């Protein structure tokens, strides 16, 4: 049986010092969480299976991803490193992989130009291309008969709308349909983040996580809302995700990666200790 992956996420913004890890709630109200290189080094030592590094303001500010921070991070970690944020060209992917990344995460650029997924996958291989999908619940089902309607925890019917530019712009695109298309175009994984749950510590958005995990053949990384190890367990057992991404509980030392993995092992979730 394949082991489930635990992936700390470093949301990074550019500052005068060159880069700072931040954490917010529903993509806003950001607060500083530390130096990206130091945090990456700590997670590598603690037993993280992978790291995701997201330059969360690159697309919105129209700038390139921070190559220097990536290089310094790659020098300190020996586990797979996925980089995302502002990646919109083959040349950018090549630079990031050369800087030490193992995978790239594309989001806004892929929504704007879906063929970018296929082109990237054809050149670098599907294993290098992660499609990040940020989505938000939309309960207006009356005017959206073509959308994939799911039942929320309280029984409310809703569809999930793709948002881009760090949650600043709604697209009208159905997240389930977009995920299927990303897989068809050659994406190797989906990084699914629920904007409604981001930073809330209320647990993953299980209806959309479960739907994508059941619908797609490629791995689904659950993201957004972890407040304790039980939430990660639910992401695997109910959401059927292949990997669990978390930020706050690790950044602020509420739980260590080892504690989370030991909890999951006790719950009979296969993890690498």
mmCIF file of C-alpha atoms in Angstrom:
data_model
loop_
_atom_site.group_PDB
_atom_site.id
_atom_site.type_symbol
_atom_site.label_atom_id
_atom_site.label_comp_id
_atom_site.label_asym_id
_atom_site.label_seq_id
_atom_site.Cartn_x
_atom_site.Cartn_y
_atom_site.Cartn_z
ATOM 1 C CA UNK A 1 0.000 0.000 0.000
ATOM 2 C CA UNK A 2 1.283 3.458 -0.869
ATOM 3 C CA UNK A 3 2.089 5.622 2.119
ATOM 4 C CA UNK A 4 0.220 8.877 2.605
ATOM 5 C CA UNK A 5 2.345 12.012 2.394
ATOM 6 C CA UNK A 6 2.550 14.858 4.923
ATOM 7 C CA UNK A 7 3.530 18.104 3.221
ATOM 8 C CA UNK A 8 4.225 21.372 5.045
ATOM 9 C CA UNK A 9 3.389 24.412 2.926
ATOM 10 C CA UNK A 10 5.463 27.585 2.904
ATOM 11 C CA UNK A 11 3.377 30.530 1.683
ATOM 12 C CA UNK A 12 5.993 33.167 0.920
ATOM 13 C CA UNK A 13 5.796 36.874 0.130
ATOM 14 C CA UNK A 14 8.630 39.109 -0.987
ATOM 15 C CA UNK A 15 9.944 41.520 1.651
ATOM 16 C CA UNK A 16 13.059 43.625 2.125
ATOM 17 C CA UNK A 17 14.929 40.649 3.564
ATOM 18 C CA UNK A 18 14.180 38.591 0.455
ATOM 19 C CA UNK A 19 11.264 36.418 1.504
ATOM 20 C CA UNK A 20 8.991 35.736 4.469
ATOM 21 C CA UNK A 21 6.646 32.841 5.232
ATOM 22 C CA UNK A 22 3.151 34.080 6.038
ATOM 23 C CA UNK A 23 -0.184 32.528 7.004
ATOM 24 C CA UNK A 24 -3.628 34.039 6.673
ATOM 25 C CA UNK A 25 -7.316 33.206 6.877
ATOM 26 C CA UNK A 26 -9.218 32.736 3.616
ATOM 27 C CA UNK A 27 -6.178 34.108 1.758
ATOM 28 C CA UNK A 28 -6.124 37.458 3.680
ATOM 29 C CA UNK A 29 -4.995 38.885 7.065
ATOM 30 C CA UNK A 30 -1.494 37.521 6.610
ATOM 31 C CA UNK A 31 0.855 37.227 9.571
ATOM 32 C CA UNK A 32 4.530 36.383 9.516
ATOM 33 C CA UNK A 33 5.601 32.833 10.376
ATOM 34 C CA UNK A 34 9.341 32.869 9.797
ATOM 35 C CA UNK A 35 12.212 32.559 7.345
ATOM 36 C CA UNK A 36 11.444 30.138 4.465
ATOM 37 C CA UNK A 37 14.889 28.564 4.381
ATOM 38 C CA UNK A 38 15.005 27.952 8.130
ATOM 39 C CA UNK A 39 11.495 26.497 8.189
ATOM 40 C CA UNK A 40 12.249 24.263 5.207
ATOM 41 C CA UNK A 41 15.377 22.982 6.938
ATOM 42 C CA UNK A 42 13.400 22.235 10.110
ATOM 43 C CA UNK A 43 10.712 20.303 8.241
ATOM 44 C CA UNK A 44 13.297 18.308 6.347
ATOM 45 C CA UNK A 45 14.845 17.273 9.669
ATOM 46 C CA UNK A 46 11.437 16.516 11.237
ATOM 47 C CA UNK A 47 10.516 13.967 8.575
ATOM 48 C CA UNK A 48 8.295 15.789 6.107
ATOM 49 C CA UNK A 49 7.695 13.767 2.953
ATOM 50 C CA UNK A 50 7.755 16.782 0.656
ATOM 51 C CA UNK A 51 7.669 20.574 0.812
ATOM 52 C CA UNK A 52 5.479 22.989 -1.124
ATOM 53 C CA UNK A 53 6.752 26.534 -1.542
ATOM 54 C CA UNK A 54 4.157 29.012 -2.869
ATOM 55 C CA UNK A 55 5.099 32.560 -3.815
ATOM 56 C CA UNK A 56 1.556 33.716 -3.135
ATOM 57 C CA UNK A 57 1.772 37.273 -4.466
ATOM 58 C CA UNK A 58 3.820 36.683 -7.622
ATOM 59 C CA UNK A 59 0.838 36.320 -9.989
ATOM 60 C CA UNK A 60 -1.127 39.196 -8.492
ATOM 61 C CA UNK A 61 1.920 41.486 -8.619
ATOM 62 C CA UNK A 62 2.952 40.315 -12.080
ATOM 63 C CA UNK A 63 6.479 39.311 -11.079
ATOM 64 C CA UNK A 64 8.636 36.203 -11.320
ATOM 65 C CA UNK A 65 9.032 33.611 -8.581
ATOM 66 C CA UNK A 66 11.913 34.193 -6.128
ATOM 67 C CA UNK A 67 14.690 32.096 -7.647
ATOM 68 C CA UNK A 68 17.280 33.035 -5.018
ATOM 69 C CA UNK A 69 15.072 31.855 -2.151
ATOM 70 C CA UNK A 70 14.390 28.609 -4.015
ATOM 71 C CA UNK A 71 18.118 28.001 -4.484
ATOM 72 C CA UNK A 72 18.844 28.592 -0.812
ATOM 73 C CA UNK A 73 15.955 26.319 0.199
ATOM 74 C CA UNK A 74 17.002 23.538 -2.183
ATOM 75 C CA UNK A 75 20.491 23.601 -0.668
ATOM 76 C CA UNK A 76 19.032 22.763 2.749
ATOM 77 C CA UNK A 77 16.442 20.080 1.970
ATOM 78 C CA UNK A 78 16.725 16.541 0.638
ATOM 79 C CA UNK A 79 13.041 15.778 0.024
ATOM 80 C CA UNK A 80 10.934 16.672 -3.034
ATOM 81 C CA UNK A 81 10.348 20.411 -3.365
ATOM 82 C CA UNK A 82 7.379 21.831 -5.277
ATOM 83 C CA UNK A 83 7.439 25.503 -6.261
ATOM 84 C CA UNK A 84 4.463 27.615 -7.300
ATOM 85 C CA UNK A 85 3.547 31.240 -7.880
ATOM 86 C CA UNK A 86 3.740 33.373 -11.003
ATOM 87 C CA UNK A 87 4.894 30.501 -13.226
ATOM 88 C CA UNK A 88 3.640 31.244 -16.725
ATOM 89 C CA UNK A 89 6.296 30.120 -19.196
ATOM 90 C CA UNK A 90 8.421 27.127 -20.142
ATOM 91 C CA UNK A 91 11.522 29.195 -19.431
ATOM 92 C CA UNK A 92 10.287 29.932 -15.898
ATOM 93 C CA UNK A 93 9.746 26.219 -15.241
ATOM 94 C CA UNK A 94 13.225 25.433 -16.569
ATOM 95 C CA UNK A 95 14.786 28.077 -14.274
ATOM 96 C CA UNK A 96 12.926 26.783 -11.232
ATOM 97 C CA UNK A 97 13.877 23.164 -11.862
ATOM 98 C CA UNK A 98 17.486 24.215 -12.392
ATOM 99 C CA UNK A 99 17.346 26.107 -9.095
ATOM 100 C CA UNK A 100 16.679 22.815 -7.322
ATOM 101 C CA UNK A 101 12.925 22.203 -7.450
ATOM 102 C CA UNK A 102 11.528 18.763 -8.268
ATOM 103 C CA UNK A 103 8.071 19.925 -9.356
ATOM 104 C CA UNK A 104 6.277 23.135 -10.264
ATOM 105 C CA UNK A 105 2.768 24.145 -9.359
ATOM 106 C CA UNK A 106 0.750 26.088 -11.931
ATOM 107 C CA UNK A 107 -2.494 27.821 -11.083
ATOM 108 C CA UNK A 108 -3.592 31.158 -12.561
ATOM 109 C CA UNK A 109 -1.505 30.715 -15.708
ATOM 110 C CA UNK A 110 -3.067 27.294 -16.349
ATOM 111 C CA UNK A 111 -6.613 28.631 -15.958
ATOM 112 C CA UNK A 112 -5.817 31.470 -18.354
ATOM 113 C CA UNK A 113 -4.112 29.121 -20.826
ATOM 114 C CA UNK A 114 -4.968 25.429 -20.262
ATOM 115 C CA UNK A 115 -2.632 24.340 -23.052
ATOM 116 C CA UNK A 116 0.230 25.479 -20.803
ATOM 117 C CA UNK A 117 -0.343 22.289 -18.786
ATOM 118 C CA UNK A 118 -0.003 20.087 -21.861
ATOM 119 C CA UNK A 119 3.029 21.943 -23.178
ATOM 120 C CA UNK A 120 4.757 21.772 -19.791
ATOM 121 C CA UNK A 121 3.907 18.127 -19.283
ATOM 122 C CA UNK A 122 5.125 17.181 -22.751
ATOM 123 C CA UNK A 123 8.494 18.867 -22.149
ATOM 124 C CA UNK A 124 9.218 18.103 -18.478
ATOM 125 C CA UNK A 125 7.001 15.073 -17.795
ATOM 126 C CA UNK A 126 3.700 14.793 -15.935
ATOM 127 C CA UNK A 127 5.544 13.999 -12.704
ATOM 128 C CA UNK A 128 6.893 17.578 -12.668
ATOM 129 C CA UNK A 129 3.572 19.358 -13.210
ATOM 130 C CA UNK A 130 1.178 19.983 -10.317
ATOM 131 C CA UNK A 131 -2.022 21.885 -11.077
ATOM 132 C CA UNK A 132 -3.060 23.949 -8.068
ATOM 133 C CA UNK A 133 -6.796 24.568 -7.862
ATOM 134 C CA UNK A 134 -8.065 27.218 -5.469
ATOM 135 C CA UNK A 135 -11.821 27.019 -5.120
ATOM 136 C CA UNK A 136 -14.714 28.551 -3.217
ATOM 137 C CA UNK A 137 -18.162 27.206 -2.418
ATOM 138 C CA UNK A 138 -21.019 28.688 -4.444
ATOM 139 C CA UNK A 139 -24.589 27.901 -3.369
ATOM 140 C CA UNK A 140 -26.182 29.540 -6.426
ATOM 141 C CA UNK A 141 -27.191 26.323 -8.137
ATOM 142 C CA UNK A 142 -30.325 27.737 -9.769
ATOM 143 C CA UNK A 143 -28.328 29.780 -12.262
ATOM 144 C CA UNK A 144 -25.618 27.157 -12.748
ATOM 145 C CA UNK A 145 -27.283 24.013 -14.100
ATOM 146 C CA UNK A 146 -24.111 22.973 -15.930
ATOM 147 C CA UNK A 147 -22.016 22.775 -12.746
ATOM 148 C CA UNK A 148 -21.125 19.736 -10.625
ATOM 149 C CA UNK A 149 -23.433 19.975 -7.617
ATOM 150 C CA UNK A 150 -22.197 18.467 -4.357
ATOM 151 C CA UNK A 151 -23.863 18.149 -0.981
ATOM 152 C CA UNK A 152 -22.178 20.095 1.826
ATOM 153 C CA UNK A 153 -21.911 18.849 5.416
ATOM 154 C CA UNK A 154 -25.266 20.375 6.374
ATOM 155 C CA UNK A 155 -27.017 19.071 3.272
ATOM 156 C CA UNK A 156 -26.846 22.330 1.329
ATOM 157 C CA UNK A 157 -26.294 21.798 -2.405
ATOM 158 C CA UNK A 158 -23.384 23.772 -3.854
ATOM 159 C CA UNK A 159 -20.762 23.803 -6.583
ATOM 160 C CA UNK A 160 -17.135 24.791 -6.230
ATOM 161 C CA UNK A 161 -15.899 27.775 -8.216
ATOM 162 C CA UNK A 162 -12.272 28.155 -9.283
ATOM 163 C CA UNK A 163 -10.646 31.387 -8.087
ATOM 164 C CA UNK A 164 -7.361 32.829 -9.339
ATOM 165 C CA UNK A 165 -4.807 35.527 -8.477
ATOM 166 C CA UNK A 166 -4.609 34.314 -4.873
ATOM 167 C CA UNK A 167 -8.384 34.233 -4.486
ATOM 168 C CA UNK A 168 -8.864 37.760 -5.774
ATOM 169 C CA UNK A 169 -10.826 36.817 -8.900
ATOM 170 C CA UNK A 170 -13.699 34.369 -9.382
ATOM 171 C CA UNK A 171 -13.742 32.607 -12.754
ATOM 172 C CA UNK A 172 -17.134 30.933 -13.085
ATOM 173 C CA UNK A 173 -15.257 27.674 -13.765
ATOM 174 C CA UNK A 174 -16.398 24.487 -12.046
ATOM 175 C CA UNK A 175 -13.553 23.029 -9.982
ATOM 176 C CA UNK A 176 -14.458 19.382 -10.627
ATOM 177 C CA UNK A 177 -14.649 19.919 -14.372
ATOM 178 C CA UNK A 178 -11.401 21.888 -14.356
ATOM 179 C CA UNK A 179 -9.612 19.154 -12.396
ATOM 180 C CA UNK A 180 -10.719 16.537 -14.922
ATOM 181 C CA UNK A 181 -9.429 18.689 -17.761
ATOM 182 C CA UNK A 182 -6.101 19.295 -16.013
ATOM 183 C CA UNK A 183 -5.636 15.544 -15.698
ATOM 184 C CA UNK A 184 -6.463 15.055 -19.382
ATOM 185 C CA UNK A 185 -3.946 17.749 -20.356
ATOM 186 C CA UNK A 186 -1.135 15.942 -18.539
ATOM 187 C CA UNK A 187 -1.022 17.229 -14.973
ATOM 188 C CA UNK A 188 0.602 14.723 -12.623
ATOM 189 C CA UNK A 189 -1.099 15.880 -9.427
ATOM 190 C CA UNK A 190 -3.791 18.248 -8.176
ATOM 191 C CA UNK A 191 -3.140 20.560 -5.223
ATOM 192 C CA UNK A 192 -6.654 21.374 -4.009
ATOM 193 C CA UNK A 193 -7.164 24.345 -1.692
ATOM 194 C CA UNK A 194 -10.556 25.372 -0.347
ATOM 195 C CA UNK A 195 -10.573 29.131 0.139
ATOM 196 C CA UNK A 196 -13.489 28.730 2.579
ATOM 197 C CA UNK A 197 -11.315 26.620 4.879
ATOM 198 C CA UNK A 198 -7.907 28.256 4.402
ATOM 199 C CA UNK A 199 -6.431 29.203 7.783
ATOM 200 C CA UNK A 200 -9.669 28.497 9.667
ATOM 201 C CA UNK A 201 -8.386 25.384 11.489
ATOM 202 C CA UNK A 202 -11.854 23.879 10.896
ATOM 203 C CA UNK A 203 -10.631 20.924 8.845
ATOM 204 C CA UNK A 204 -10.356 20.171 5.153
ATOM 205 C CA UNK A 205 -13.246 20.801 2.782
ATOM 206 C CA UNK A 206 -14.170 17.123 2.589
ATOM 207 C CA UNK A 207 -16.981 17.141 -0.039
ATOM 208 C CA UNK A 208 -14.763 18.533 -2.824
ATOM 209 C CA UNK A 209 -11.697 16.590 -1.665
ATOM 210 C CA UNK A 210 -13.596 13.292 -1.732
ATOM 211 C CA UNK A 211 -15.156 14.074 -5.114
ATOM 212 C CA UNK A 212 -11.831 14.766 -6.818
ATOM 213 C CA UNK A 213 -10.129 11.801 -5.135
ATOM 214 C CA UNK A 214 -12.835 9.477 -6.454
ATOM 215 C CA UNK A 215 -13.112 11.059 -9.915
ATOM 216 C CA UNK A 216 -9.440 11.389 -10.864
ATOM 217 C CA UNK A 217 -6.673 8.847 -11.311
ATOM 218 C CA UNK A 218 -3.870 11.236 -10.380
ATOM 219 C CA UNK A 219 -2.991 12.048 -6.741
ATOM 220 C CA UNK A 220 -4.954 14.706 -4.856
ATOM 221 C CA UNK A 221 -3.175 16.859 -2.267
ATOM 222 C CA UNK A 222 -5.704 18.200 0.255
ATOM 223 C CA UNK A 223 -5.072 21.748 1.445
ATOM 224 C CA UNK A 224 -6.773 24.383 3.570
ATOM 225 C CA UNK A 225 -8.108 24.204 7.104
ATOM 226 C CA UNK A 226 -5.957 21.859 9.194
ATOM 227 C CA UNK A 227 -6.144 22.610 12.906
ATOM 228 C CA UNK A 228 -5.149 19.261 14.417
ATOM 229 C CA UNK A 229 -4.070 15.712 13.478
ATOM 230 C CA UNK A 230 -7.698 14.543 13.406
ATOM 231 C CA UNK A 231 -8.328 16.831 10.438
ATOM 232 C CA UNK A 232 -5.476 15.215 8.529
ATOM 233 C CA UNK A 233 -6.856 11.783 9.385
ATOM 234 C CA UNK A 234 -10.264 12.854 8.023
ATOM 235 C CA UNK A 235 -8.604 14.160 4.854
ATOM 236 C CA UNK A 236 -7.278 10.653 4.254
ATOM 237 C CA UNK A 237 -10.135 8.512 5.599
ATOM 238 C CA UNK A 238 -13.130 10.577 4.415
ATOM 239 C CA UNK A 239 -11.605 12.831 1.763
ATOM 240 C CA UNK A 240 -9.552 9.923 0.358
ATOM 241 C CA UNK A 241 -6.672 12.289 -0.434
ATOM 242 C CA UNK A 242 -3.243 10.962 -1.334
ATOM 243 C CA UNK A 243 -1.377 13.689 0.541
ATOM 244 C CA UNK A 244 -2.156 16.221 3.246
ATOM 245 C CA UNK A 245 -0.784 19.734 3.128
ATOM 246 C CA UNK A 246 -0.726 21.912 6.239
ATOM 247 C CA UNK A 247 0.878 25.146 7.370
ATOM 248 C CA UNK A 248 -0.253 26.790 10.619
ATOM 249 C CA UNK A 249 -0.048 23.748 12.889
ATOM 250 C CA UNK A 250 3.561 23.187 11.841
ATOM 251 C CA UNK A 251 4.762 26.795 11.508
ATOM 252 C CA UNK A 252 3.641 27.775 14.996
ATOM 253 C CA UNK A 253 4.771 24.467 16.549
ATOM 254 C CA UNK A 254 1.281 23.367 17.624
ATOM 255 C CA UNK A 255 2.190 19.887 16.413
ATOM 256 C CA UNK A 256 5.334 18.356 15.001
ATOM 257 C CA UNK A 257 5.351 16.275 11.844
ATOM 258 C CA UNK A 258 6.414 13.280 13.911
ATOM 259 C CA UNK A 259 3.438 13.715 16.273
ATOM 260 C CA UNK A 260 1.044 13.866 13.334
ATOM 261 C CA UNK A 261 2.540 10.773 11.720
ATOM 262 C CA UNK A 262 2.444 8.793 14.960
ATOM 263 C CA UNK A 263 -1.225 9.756 15.394
ATOM 264 C CA UNK A 264 -1.984 8.610 11.849
ATOM 265 C CA UNK A 265 -0.085 5.354 12.338
ATOM 266 C CA UNK A 266 -2.226 4.617 15.411
ATOM 267 C CA UNK A 267 -5.297 5.212 13.209
ATOM 268 C CA UNK A 268 -3.914 2.683 10.695
ATOM 269 C CA UNK A 269 -3.103 5.261 8.032
ATOM 270 C CA UNK A 270 0.096 4.144 6.215
ATOM 271 C CA UNK A 271 2.783 6.811 6.677
ATOM 272 C CA UNK A 272 6.562 6.867 6.500
ATOM 273 C CA UNK A 273 8.106 7.303 9.961
#
